[in-house]
Amino acid sequence: MALAEFDLIRRYFASHALQHPFNQLGIGDDCALMTVPSGYQLAVTTDTMVENVHFFADAEPDLLGHKLLAVNLSDLAAMGAEPFAVTLALTLPKIDEHWLQAFSTGFMQLARQYNVDLIGGDTTSGPLTLSVQALGVVPQGTALLRSTAKVGDRIYVTGQVGNAGLGLKVKQGYACDKPESLLRSFNQPQPRVAEGLALRGVAHACIDISDGLAADLSHILEKSGVGAVLQWDRLPMSTAVIDYVERSADWRLPLIAGDDYELCFTVSPHIEAQALQAFYCIGEIVAEPGLRIERAGRLEILETQGFEHFS
Ligand code: ADP
Ligand code: MG
C-alpha cells in the first residue's frame, strides 16, 4: 500500500495510546508485544464480516465498526475471558476517508468502552472484508466451555431474544411501532463481557447467541452429549417481538434468528438464585438428545440448522 494511504490508516487507527497494562508495543513495528501474567490462559478468537454476506452494501460504516468489534468481544465473553487487545485486517476496495473516519470512530469507541487496545493489523485492497482477532485472558482452568453442560442443569439467557432478528425484518420492510430499538439491536449489539466474567465459577457451559438460540444451544448439547427442553412462556421477549409473533404466527423467530449476542449458559440447579437474578431461566438440560420446546401444552421438536455458508 502506498505511503499516503498508509498515513491515512495510521491517522485513523494508530493515534490512540495503549491503555491496558498487558500491552507493551502496539501499531508500528512488525509485531505487537504483550505480556500475559502467569496463572492466566490466553483466549483468542477471529471473526470476519464480508460485504453482501454479513452486511448490506449500504451499511453505515460507524455501525459496521461497532458490530465487527462487538461480535469478537462476544466470543471472549462467552468464554468468560477479559478482553485486552485486538488486531484489525481491512480489505478495502478504495481509500474513502469519510468511510474510514466513521468506521474507526464506531470501532474505537467500543474498544475504549472495554479497555481494549488496537495493537496491529493489516490493510489490503480488494472486496470489502473486515476481520478482527481478539485477545483475552482467563485465570487458568476457569474458561466457560461448550462441552460441560450436565443433565439437570438449568438453562439461562442474559437478555431478550429475537430483537436483532426482527430488526433485520424491519430493514427488509416489516412495519411496526418504534422500530429504532430493534434496529439498534441488529446494528449495535452489546457484548456481554461483564456477564461472562460474572459467570466464571457459576456456569457449567456457555455460548454466545450469534446464529440463533436454537442453533447455538445445540452446540452446547452436542459438545456435552445431552439434550434440552425449553419453556416457551419463559423466553424473555420485547413487546415488539411478542406482537410480531401474534401477528405472523412465526413463533420460531426468537429461537432461530441470530445476531442477538446474548449469552446462553447452563448452571447446576443448586446454584444460589441470587447469583442469577439478573438472568432468565428458559429450560433444563435432559439426558435425551435433541432440543424440544414446550409451547401451548405441546412438546415441539426444534430444527437447529444455523446459517450455513457453503450450502
Ligand atoms: P508488515 O508489512 O510488516 O506486515 P504493515 O505495513 O502491514 O507491516 O503494517 C505496519 C504496521 O501497521 C504494523 O504494526 C501493523 O500491525 C499496522 N497496521 C496495518 N494495518 C492496520 C490496520 N488496519 N489496523 C491496525 N493496525 C494496522
Ligand atoms: Mg502486514
Short mmCIF file of C-alpha atoms and ligand atoms in Angstrom, two decimals:
data_model
loop_
_atom_site.label_atom_id
_atom_site.label_comp_id
_atom_site.label_asym_id
_atom_site.label_seq_id
_atom_site.Cartn_x
_atom_site.Cartn_y
_atom_site.Cartn_z
CA MET A 1 0.00 0.00 0.00
CA ALA A 2 1.35 3.47 -0.95
CA LEU A 3 2.74 5.70 1.80
CA ALA A 4 -0.03 8.32 1.59
CA GLU A 5 -2.65 5.64 2.01
CA PHE A 6 -0.73 4.20 4.89
CA ASP A 7 -0.64 7.59 6.59
CA LEU A 8 -4.40 7.63 6.36
CA ILE A 9 -4.71 4.25 8.05
CA ARG A 10 -2.30 5.43 10.72
CA ARG A 11 -4.30 8.59 11.27
CA TYR A 12 -7.50 6.66 11.89
CA PHE A 13 -6.22 3.67 13.79
CA ALA A 14 -2.83 4.37 15.36
CA SER A 15 -3.45 7.64 17.20
CA HIS A 16 -4.56 6.07 20.47
CA ALA A 17 -2.15 5.47 23.36
CA LEU A 18 -2.11 1.93 24.74
CA GLN A 19 -4.33 1.60 27.81
CA HIS A 20 -4.25 -1.97 29.00
CA PRO A 21 -1.24 -2.97 31.16
CA PHE A 22 -0.74 -6.28 29.28
CA ASN A 23 0.12 -4.39 26.06
CA GLN A 24 3.70 -3.10 25.73
CA LEU A 25 4.06 -2.39 21.99
CA GLY A 26 1.22 -1.57 19.61
CA ILE A 27 0.90 -0.47 15.98
CA GLY A 28 4.08 0.41 14.08
CA ASP A 29 6.54 -2.47 14.25
CA ASP A 30 6.42 -5.91 12.62
CA CYS A 31 4.57 -7.39 15.58
CA ALA A 32 2.86 -6.16 18.71
CA LEU A 33 4.23 -7.24 22.09
CA MET A 34 2.23 -8.10 25.17
CA THR A 35 2.78 -9.87 28.47
CA VAL A 36 0.19 -12.18 29.95
CA PRO A 37 0.72 -12.64 33.71
CA SER A 38 1.38 -16.18 34.90
CA GLY A 39 -1.68 -18.03 36.12
CA TYR A 40 -3.75 -16.87 33.16
CA GLN A 41 -4.66 -18.53 29.88
CA LEU A 42 -4.81 -16.55 26.64
CA ALA A 43 -8.21 -16.72 24.86
CA VAL A 44 -8.02 -15.96 21.11
CA THR A 45 -10.82 -15.62 18.55
CA THR A 46 -11.31 -14.29 15.00
CA ASP A 47 -14.44 -13.20 13.15
CA THR A 48 -14.71 -11.84 9.63
CA MET A 49 -17.51 -9.79 8.06
CA VAL A 50 -17.82 -9.73 4.25
CA GLU A 51 -19.90 -7.20 2.31
CA ASN A 52 -23.13 -8.71 0.93
CA VAL A 53 -22.62 -11.81 3.08
CA HIS A 54 -22.61 -10.41 6.64
CA PHE A 55 -23.73 -6.85 5.98
CA PHE A 56 -25.57 -4.83 3.34
CA ALA A 57 -23.59 -2.71 0.86
CA ASP A 58 -25.30 0.43 2.25
CA ALA A 59 -24.40 -0.34 5.89
CA GLU A 60 -23.33 2.70 7.93
CA PRO A 61 -19.55 2.46 8.47
CA ASP A 62 -19.68 3.54 12.15
CA LEU A 63 -22.21 0.77 12.87
CA LEU A 64 -20.02 -1.72 11.00
CA GLY A 65 -17.02 -0.75 13.11
CA HIS A 66 -19.06 -1.26 16.26
CA LYS A 67 -20.55 -4.58 15.22
CA LEU A 68 -17.27 -6.04 13.92
CA LEU A 69 -15.63 -5.47 17.30
CA ALA A 70 -18.76 -6.42 19.28
CA VAL A 71 -19.09 -9.87 17.69
CA ASN A 72 -15.46 -10.64 18.53
CA LEU A 73 -15.74 -9.39 22.13
CA SER A 74 -18.90 -11.50 22.41
CA ASP A 75 -16.87 -14.66 21.71
CA LEU A 76 -14.49 -13.72 24.54
CA ALA A 77 -17.48 -13.01 26.80
CA ALA A 78 -18.84 -16.48 26.05
CA MET A 79 -15.58 -17.99 27.38
CA GLY A 80 -15.59 -15.81 30.49
CA ALA A 81 -12.47 -14.07 29.16
CA GLU A 82 -11.48 -10.47 29.84
CA PRO A 83 -10.58 -8.75 26.55
CA PHE A 84 -7.41 -6.63 26.37
CA ALA A 85 -6.26 -6.39 22.73
CA VAL A 86 -7.45 -6.72 19.13
CA THR A 87 -5.91 -6.72 15.66
CA LEU A 88 -7.79 -5.49 12.59
CA ALA A 89 -7.38 -6.74 9.00
CA LEU A 90 -9.05 -4.42 6.49
CA THR A 91 -9.56 -5.26 2.84
CA LEU A 92 -10.88 -2.12 1.14
CA PRO A 93 -11.98 -1.56 -2.48
CA LYS A 94 -10.66 2.03 -2.26
CA ILE A 95 -9.44 4.59 0.27
CA ASP A 96 -12.52 6.55 1.33
CA GLU A 97 -11.64 8.99 4.11
CA HIS A 98 -15.23 9.57 5.13
CA TRP A 99 -15.79 5.82 5.42
CA LEU A 100 -12.54 5.26 7.37
CA GLN A 101 -13.28 8.10 9.77
CA ALA A 102 -16.76 6.78 10.59
CA PHE A 103 -15.67 3.13 10.74
CA SER A 104 -12.77 3.86 13.07
CA THR A 105 -15.00 6.02 15.30
CA GLY A 106 -17.51 3.20 15.78
CA PHE A 107 -14.72 0.68 16.32
CA MET A 108 -12.57 2.74 18.69
CA GLN A 109 -15.50 3.93 20.81
CA LEU A 110 -16.41 0.37 21.68
CA ALA A 111 -12.73 -0.55 22.16
CA ARG A 112 -12.29 2.24 24.71
CA GLN A 113 -15.51 1.25 26.48
CA TYR A 114 -14.00 -2.19 27.14
CA ASN A 115 -10.39 -1.05 27.78
CA VAL A 116 -9.23 -2.93 24.67
CA ASP A 117 -6.25 -1.69 22.64
CA LEU A 118 -5.96 -1.98 18.85
CA ILE A 119 -2.38 -3.33 18.70
CA GLY A 120 -1.94 -4.06 14.97
CA GLY A 121 -3.47 -5.25 11.77
CA ASP A 122 -3.14 -5.39 8.03
CA THR A 123 -4.53 -3.29 5.19
CA THR A 124 -5.01 -4.57 1.65
CA SER A 125 -7.12 -3.71 -1.38
CA GLY A 126 -9.93 -5.92 -2.59
CA PRO A 127 -13.65 -6.57 -1.99
CA LEU A 128 -14.73 -5.02 1.33
CA THR A 129 -13.82 -7.57 4.03
CA LEU A 130 -13.39 -6.76 7.72
CA SER A 131 -11.59 -9.11 10.07
CA VAL A 132 -10.74 -8.87 13.76
CA GLN A 133 -8.70 -11.06 16.04
CA ALA A 134 -9.47 -10.52 19.72
CA LEU A 135 -7.30 -11.50 22.67
CA GLY A 136 -8.43 -12.00 26.24
CA VAL A 137 -7.39 -13.74 29.43
CA VAL A 138 -8.97 -16.14 31.88
CA PRO A 139 -7.50 -17.41 35.16
CA GLN A 140 -6.07 -20.87 34.41
CA GLY A 141 -8.79 -23.51 34.16
CA THR A 142 -11.79 -21.20 34.59
CA ALA A 143 -12.86 -20.67 30.95
CA LEU A 144 -16.54 -21.37 30.17
CA LEU A 145 -16.72 -24.20 27.63
CA ARG A 146 -19.48 -25.63 25.43
CA SER A 147 -18.73 -29.19 26.48
CA THR A 148 -19.53 -29.10 30.19
CA ALA A 149 -23.34 -28.92 30.49
CA LYS A 150 -24.79 -31.58 32.83
CA VAL A 151 -28.16 -33.32 33.00
CA GLY A 152 -30.37 -31.40 35.43
CA ASP A 153 -28.70 -28.02 34.73
CA ARG A 154 -30.98 -25.03 34.31
CA ILE A 155 -30.59 -23.14 31.01
CA TYR A 156 -30.38 -19.36 31.15
CA VAL A 157 -30.05 -16.41 28.77
CA THR A 158 -28.66 -12.99 29.73
CA GLY A 159 -31.34 -10.99 27.89
CA GLN A 160 -34.10 -10.85 25.31
CA VAL A 161 -34.04 -12.97 22.17
CA GLY A 162 -35.43 -12.04 18.76
CA ASN A 163 -34.87 -8.27 18.75
CA ALA A 164 -31.97 -8.34 16.28
CA GLY A 165 -33.80 -10.81 14.04
CA LEU A 166 -36.85 -8.56 14.00
CA GLY A 167 -34.52 -5.60 13.37
CA LEU A 168 -33.37 -7.38 10.22
CA LYS A 169 -37.01 -7.80 9.20
CA VAL A 170 -37.53 -4.05 9.77
CA LYS A 171 -34.65 -3.39 7.37
CA GLN A 172 -36.37 -5.68 4.89
CA GLY A 173 -39.69 -3.78 5.18
CA TYR A 174 -41.54 -5.08 8.27
CA ALA A 175 -43.54 -2.14 9.70
CA CYS A 176 -44.08 -1.69 13.44
CA ASP A 177 -44.19 0.94 16.20
CA LYS A 178 -40.80 2.20 17.41
CA PRO A 179 -38.53 0.24 15.06
CA GLU A 180 -35.45 2.16 16.32
CA SER A 181 -34.66 -0.11 19.24
CA LEU A 182 -34.97 -3.20 17.02
CA LEU A 183 -32.57 -1.67 14.51
CA ARG A 184 -30.21 -0.81 17.35
CA SER A 185 -30.25 -4.45 18.48
CA PHE A 186 -29.36 -5.55 14.95
CA ASN A 187 -26.74 -2.86 14.25
CA GLN A 188 -25.14 -2.28 17.64
CA PRO A 189 -25.14 -5.41 19.79
CA GLN A 190 -23.60 -5.02 23.25
CA PRO A 191 -21.15 -7.85 24.02
CA ARG A 192 -21.97 -9.38 27.42
CA VAL A 193 -18.42 -9.12 28.74
CA ALA A 194 -19.25 -8.28 32.37
CA GLU A 195 -21.84 -11.06 32.44
CA GLY A 196 -19.32 -13.58 31.07
CA LEU A 197 -16.82 -12.63 33.79
CA ALA A 198 -19.50 -12.94 36.47
CA LEU A 199 -20.39 -16.43 35.22
CA ARG A 200 -16.91 -17.87 35.83
CA GLY A 201 -17.24 -20.44 38.60
CA VAL A 202 -21.04 -20.25 38.27
CA ALA A 203 -21.96 -21.55 34.79
CA HIS A 204 -21.21 -25.10 33.66
CA ALA A 205 -21.36 -24.34 29.93
CA CYS A 206 -21.75 -21.12 27.94
CA ILE A 207 -22.07 -19.85 24.35
CA ASP A 208 -22.98 -16.54 22.75
CA ILE A 209 -26.07 -16.31 20.55
CA SER A 210 -24.80 -15.37 17.10
CA ASP A 211 -26.68 -17.84 14.87
CA GLY A 212 -29.88 -18.07 16.94
CA LEU A 213 -30.76 -19.55 20.33
CA ALA A 214 -31.71 -22.97 18.94
CA ALA A 215 -28.60 -23.37 16.78
CA ASP A 216 -26.19 -22.10 19.43
CA LEU A 217 -27.72 -24.01 22.33
CA SER A 218 -27.49 -27.09 20.10
CA HIS A 219 -23.72 -26.65 20.00
CA ILE A 220 -23.68 -26.95 23.81
CA LEU A 221 -25.95 -30.02 23.60
CA GLU A 222 -23.79 -31.77 21.01
CA LYS A 223 -20.49 -30.98 22.71
CA SER A 224 -21.87 -32.02 26.10
CA GLY A 225 -23.70 -35.15 24.89
CA VAL A 226 -27.05 -34.05 26.36
CA GLY A 227 -30.45 -32.66 25.25
CA ALA A 228 -32.68 -29.81 26.40
CA VAL A 229 -36.30 -28.85 26.95
CA LEU A 230 -37.14 -25.13 26.73
CA GLN A 231 -40.29 -23.41 28.04
CA TRP A 232 -41.80 -21.01 25.51
CA ASP A 233 -43.51 -18.98 28.26
CA ARG A 234 -40.18 -18.22 29.88
CA LEU A 235 -38.37 -16.78 26.83
CA PRO A 236 -37.60 -13.11 27.50
CA MET A 237 -39.02 -11.14 24.56
CA SER A 238 -39.72 -7.47 23.85
CA THR A 239 -43.31 -6.36 23.24
CA ALA A 240 -42.29 -5.79 19.60
CA VAL A 241 -41.29 -9.45 19.23
CA ILE A 242 -44.40 -10.65 21.09
CA ASP A 243 -46.56 -8.52 18.75
CA TYR A 244 -44.73 -9.89 15.71
CA VAL A 245 -45.30 -13.49 16.85
CA GLU A 246 -49.00 -12.83 17.44
CA ARG A 247 -49.47 -11.13 14.09
CA SER A 248 -47.45 -13.54 11.98
CA ALA A 249 -47.75 -16.87 13.84
CA ASP A 250 -43.99 -17.14 13.13
CA TRP A 251 -43.23 -18.17 16.72
CA ARG A 252 -39.86 -19.63 15.76
CA LEU A 253 -38.28 -16.22 15.07
CA PRO A 254 -36.91 -15.64 18.61
CA LEU A 255 -35.48 -19.17 18.57
CA ILE A 256 -33.86 -19.22 15.14
CA ALA A 257 -32.99 -15.57 14.36
CA GLY A 258 -29.35 -14.68 15.01
CA ASP A 259 -27.36 -11.59 15.95
CA ASP A 260 -28.71 -11.10 19.49
CA TYR A 261 -25.28 -11.68 21.11
CA GLU A 262 -26.80 -12.54 24.48
CA LEU A 263 -25.11 -15.38 26.35
CA CYS A 264 -26.83 -18.75 26.77
CA PHE A 265 -25.47 -20.78 29.69
CA THR A 266 -26.25 -23.71 31.95
CA VAL A 267 -25.92 -23.89 35.75
CA SER A 268 -26.40 -26.51 38.43
CA PRO A 269 -29.90 -26.36 39.99
CA HIS A 270 -28.15 -25.92 43.34
CA ILE A 271 -26.59 -22.56 42.46
CA GLU A 272 -27.97 -19.80 44.67
CA ALA A 273 -30.72 -17.82 43.00
CA GLN A 274 -29.04 -14.54 43.90
CA ALA A 275 -26.12 -15.15 41.51
CA LEU A 276 -28.64 -15.50 38.69
CA GLN A 277 -31.28 -12.89 39.45
CA ALA A 278 -30.29 -10.67 36.50
CA PHE A 279 -30.83 -13.56 34.05
CA TYR A 280 -33.72 -15.59 32.62
CA CYS A 281 -34.20 -19.31 33.21
CA ILE A 282 -35.67 -20.76 30.00
CA GLY A 283 -35.40 -24.52 30.40
CA GLU A 284 -33.47 -27.55 31.54
CA ILE A 285 -30.76 -29.92 30.34
CA VAL A 286 -32.02 -33.52 29.96
CA ALA A 287 -30.40 -36.83 29.07
CA GLU A 288 -32.41 -37.46 25.91
CA PRO A 289 -30.55 -35.86 22.95
CA GLY A 290 -32.13 -33.12 20.85
CA LEU A 291 -33.78 -29.78 21.51
CA ARG A 292 -37.50 -29.58 22.36
CA ILE A 293 -39.74 -26.74 23.47
CA GLU A 294 -42.97 -26.81 25.49
CA ARG A 295 -45.42 -24.44 23.93
CA ALA A 296 -49.22 -24.18 24.32
CA GLY A 297 -49.32 -27.57 26.03
CA ARG A 298 -47.35 -29.31 23.28
CA LEU A 299 -43.77 -30.52 23.09
CA GLU A 300 -42.30 -29.40 19.74
CA ILE A 301 -39.00 -30.55 18.29
CA LEU A 302 -36.80 -27.64 17.19
CA GLU A 303 -34.81 -27.91 14.00
CA THR A 304 -31.44 -26.40 14.73
CA GLN A 305 -29.98 -25.50 11.36
CA GLY A 306 -27.94 -22.31 11.76
CA PHE A 307 -26.67 -20.25 8.85
CA GLU A 308 -24.50 -22.40 6.55
CA HIS A 309 -22.06 -20.53 4.31
CA PHE A 310 -21.31 -23.38 1.94
CA SER A 311 -24.74 -24.97 1.49
P1 ADP B 1 4.20 -5.51 7.54
O1 ADP B 1 4.30 -5.34 6.06
O2 ADP B 1 5.50 -5.62 8.27
O3 ADP B 1 3.19 -6.56 7.94
P2 ADP B 1 2.38 -3.37 7.52
O4 ADP B 1 2.88 -2.35 6.57
O5 ADP B 1 1.31 -4.32 7.08
O6 ADP B 1 3.62 -4.12 8.09
O7 ADP B 1 1.84 -2.67 8.86
C1 ADP B 1 2.63 -1.73 9.55
C2 ADP B 1 2.08 -1.54 10.94
O8 ADP B 1 0.74 -1.05 10.87
C3 ADP B 1 2.02 -2.85 11.71
O9 ADP B 1 2.33 -2.56 13.06
C4 ADP B 1 0.60 -3.28 11.56
O10 ADP B 1 0.21 -4.06 12.67
C5 ADP B 1 -0.13 -1.94 11.50
N1 ADP B 1 -1.39 -1.96 10.72
C6 ADP B 1 -1.55 -2.13 9.37
N2 ADP B 1 -2.84 -2.08 9.02
C7 ADP B 1 -3.55 -1.89 10.16
C8 ADP B 1 -4.92 -1.75 10.46
N3 ADP B 1 -5.88 -1.82 9.54
N4 ADP B 1 -5.26 -1.56 11.76
C9 ADP B 1 -4.32 -1.52 12.72
N5 ADP B 1 -3.02 -1.62 12.51
C10 ADP B 1 -2.63 -1.80 11.24
MG MG B 2 1.22 -6.50 7.13
#
